Short mmCIF file of C-alpha atoms in Angstrom, two decimals:
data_model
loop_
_atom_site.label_atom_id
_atom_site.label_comp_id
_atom_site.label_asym_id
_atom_site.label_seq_id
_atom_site.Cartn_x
_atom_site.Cartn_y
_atom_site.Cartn_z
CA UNK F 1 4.50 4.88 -11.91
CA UNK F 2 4.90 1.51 -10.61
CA UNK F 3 1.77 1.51 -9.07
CA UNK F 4 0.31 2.62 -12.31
CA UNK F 5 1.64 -0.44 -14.33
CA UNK F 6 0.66 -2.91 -11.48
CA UNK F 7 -2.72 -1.58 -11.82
CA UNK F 8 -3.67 -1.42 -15.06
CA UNK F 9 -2.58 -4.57 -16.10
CA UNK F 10 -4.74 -6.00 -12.79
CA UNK F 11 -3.57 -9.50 -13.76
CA UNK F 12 -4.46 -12.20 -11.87
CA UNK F 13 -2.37 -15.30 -11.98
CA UNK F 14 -4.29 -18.36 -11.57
CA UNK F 15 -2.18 -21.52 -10.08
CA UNK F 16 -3.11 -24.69 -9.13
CA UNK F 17 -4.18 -23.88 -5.29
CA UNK F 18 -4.80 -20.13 -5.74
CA UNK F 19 -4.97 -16.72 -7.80
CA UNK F 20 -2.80 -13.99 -7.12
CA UNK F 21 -1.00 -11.03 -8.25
CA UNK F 22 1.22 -10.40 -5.48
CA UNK F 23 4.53 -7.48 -6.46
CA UNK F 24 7.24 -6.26 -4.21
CA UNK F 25 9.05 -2.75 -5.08
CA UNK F 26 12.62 -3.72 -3.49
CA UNK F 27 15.68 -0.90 -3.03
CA UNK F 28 19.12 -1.75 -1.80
CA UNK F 29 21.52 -0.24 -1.61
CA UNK F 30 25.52 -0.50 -2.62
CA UNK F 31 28.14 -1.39 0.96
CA UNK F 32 28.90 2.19 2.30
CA UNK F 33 26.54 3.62 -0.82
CA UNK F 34 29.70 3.69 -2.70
CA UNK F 35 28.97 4.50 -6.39
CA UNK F 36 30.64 0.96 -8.07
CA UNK F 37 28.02 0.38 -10.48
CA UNK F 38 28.94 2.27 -13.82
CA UNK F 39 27.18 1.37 -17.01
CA UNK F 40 28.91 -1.34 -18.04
CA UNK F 41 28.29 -3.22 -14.27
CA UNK F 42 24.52 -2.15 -14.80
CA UNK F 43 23.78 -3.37 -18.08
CA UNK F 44 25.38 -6.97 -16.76
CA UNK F 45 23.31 -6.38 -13.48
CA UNK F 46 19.84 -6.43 -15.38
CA UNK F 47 20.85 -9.50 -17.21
CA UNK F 48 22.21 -11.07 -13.89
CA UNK F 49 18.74 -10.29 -12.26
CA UNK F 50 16.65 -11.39 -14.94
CA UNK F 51 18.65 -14.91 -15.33
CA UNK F 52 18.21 -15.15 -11.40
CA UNK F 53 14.89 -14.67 -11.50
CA UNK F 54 13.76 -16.84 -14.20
CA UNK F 55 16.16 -19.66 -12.62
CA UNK F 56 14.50 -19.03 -9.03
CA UNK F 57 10.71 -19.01 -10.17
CA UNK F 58 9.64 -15.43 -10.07
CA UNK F 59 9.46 -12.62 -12.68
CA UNK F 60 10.86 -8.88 -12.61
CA UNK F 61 8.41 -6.37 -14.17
CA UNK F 62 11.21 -3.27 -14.38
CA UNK F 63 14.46 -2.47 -12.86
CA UNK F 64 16.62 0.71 -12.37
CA UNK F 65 20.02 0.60 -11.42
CA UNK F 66 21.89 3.48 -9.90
CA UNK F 67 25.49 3.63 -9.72
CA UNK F 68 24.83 3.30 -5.62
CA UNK F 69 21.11 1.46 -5.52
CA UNK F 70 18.68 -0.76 -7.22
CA UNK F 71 15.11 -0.96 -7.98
CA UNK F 72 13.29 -3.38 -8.75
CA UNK F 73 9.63 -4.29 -8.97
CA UNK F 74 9.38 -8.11 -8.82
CA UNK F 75 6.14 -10.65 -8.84
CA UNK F 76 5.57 -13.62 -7.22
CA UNK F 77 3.72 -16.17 -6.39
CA UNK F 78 2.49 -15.98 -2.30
CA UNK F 79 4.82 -19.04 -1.36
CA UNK F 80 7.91 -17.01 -2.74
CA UNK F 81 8.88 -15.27 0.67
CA UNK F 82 10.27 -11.62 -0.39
CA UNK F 83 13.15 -12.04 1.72
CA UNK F 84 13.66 -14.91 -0.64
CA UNK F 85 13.62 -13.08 -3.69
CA UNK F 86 16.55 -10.78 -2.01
CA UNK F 87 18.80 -12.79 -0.55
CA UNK F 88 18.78 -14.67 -4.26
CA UNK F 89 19.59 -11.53 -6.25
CA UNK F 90 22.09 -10.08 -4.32
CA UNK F 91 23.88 -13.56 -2.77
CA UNK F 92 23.94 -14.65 -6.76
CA UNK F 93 25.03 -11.23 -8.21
CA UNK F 94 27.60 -10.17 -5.93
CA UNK F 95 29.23 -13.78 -6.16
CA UNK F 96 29.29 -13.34 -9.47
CA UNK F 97 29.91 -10.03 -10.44
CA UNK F 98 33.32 -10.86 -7.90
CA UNK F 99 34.38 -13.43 -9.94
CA UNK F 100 33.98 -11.81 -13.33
CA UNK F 101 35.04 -8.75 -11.45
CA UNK F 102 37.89 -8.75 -9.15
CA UNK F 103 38.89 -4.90 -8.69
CA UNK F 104 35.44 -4.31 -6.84
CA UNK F 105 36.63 -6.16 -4.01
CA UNK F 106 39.89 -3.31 -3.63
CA UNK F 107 37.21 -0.43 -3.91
CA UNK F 108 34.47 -2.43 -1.56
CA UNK F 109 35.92 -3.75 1.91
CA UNK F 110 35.74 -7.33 2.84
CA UNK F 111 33.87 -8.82 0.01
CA UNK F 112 31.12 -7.28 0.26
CA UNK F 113 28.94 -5.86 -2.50
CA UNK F 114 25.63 -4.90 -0.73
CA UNK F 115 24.67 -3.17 2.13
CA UNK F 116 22.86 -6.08 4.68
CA UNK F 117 19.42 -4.02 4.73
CA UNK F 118 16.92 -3.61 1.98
#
């Protein structure tokens, strides 16, 4: 599906030094795939994400969010390292959701909302 709506849209993005159309399909997952992320915690996830991503220069085309992982299908422009885009959403959102949030640091251990990989 994703590659569906990446393809038939085949939008280039001109810049100023290049065109592009360059998408990631990133999946993380919760610390110990515990299942933390009820509805509520989702809904405020996508807007987290989206607010991120405007603030940090790239766009997010669609999203899922599990109560143990997230999906997301992100574009960029080719200076935007992916690992970029990642460490953004979930240093940003876990900071935050901990703050608005406190009892996910008793279910998660040692402050940590997502698992290191992706």
């Amino acid at each position: 599906m994703l590659y569906t709506i990446c393809m038939k849209k085949n939008n280039l993005i001109h810049a100023r030094t290049c065109v592009y159309n360059v998408n990631y399909h990133i999946v993380w997952s919760t610390k110990y795939r515990k299942e933390v992320l009820d509805d509520n915690l989702q809904e405020e996830l996508k807007n987290l994400f989206l607010e991120i991503a405007g603030e940090k220069g790239f766009t997010i085309a669609t999203m899922e969010i599990m109560p143990d992982h997230v999906h997301i299908f992100a574009s960029a422009h080719p200076q935007i390292a992916p690992s970029y885009i990642v460490k953004m959403l979930k240093g940003i959102s876990a900071r935050k959701l901990f703050i608005r949030h406190p009892e996910l640091q008793k279910q998660l251990w040692k402050g940590h909302l997502w698992n290191s990989s992706f």
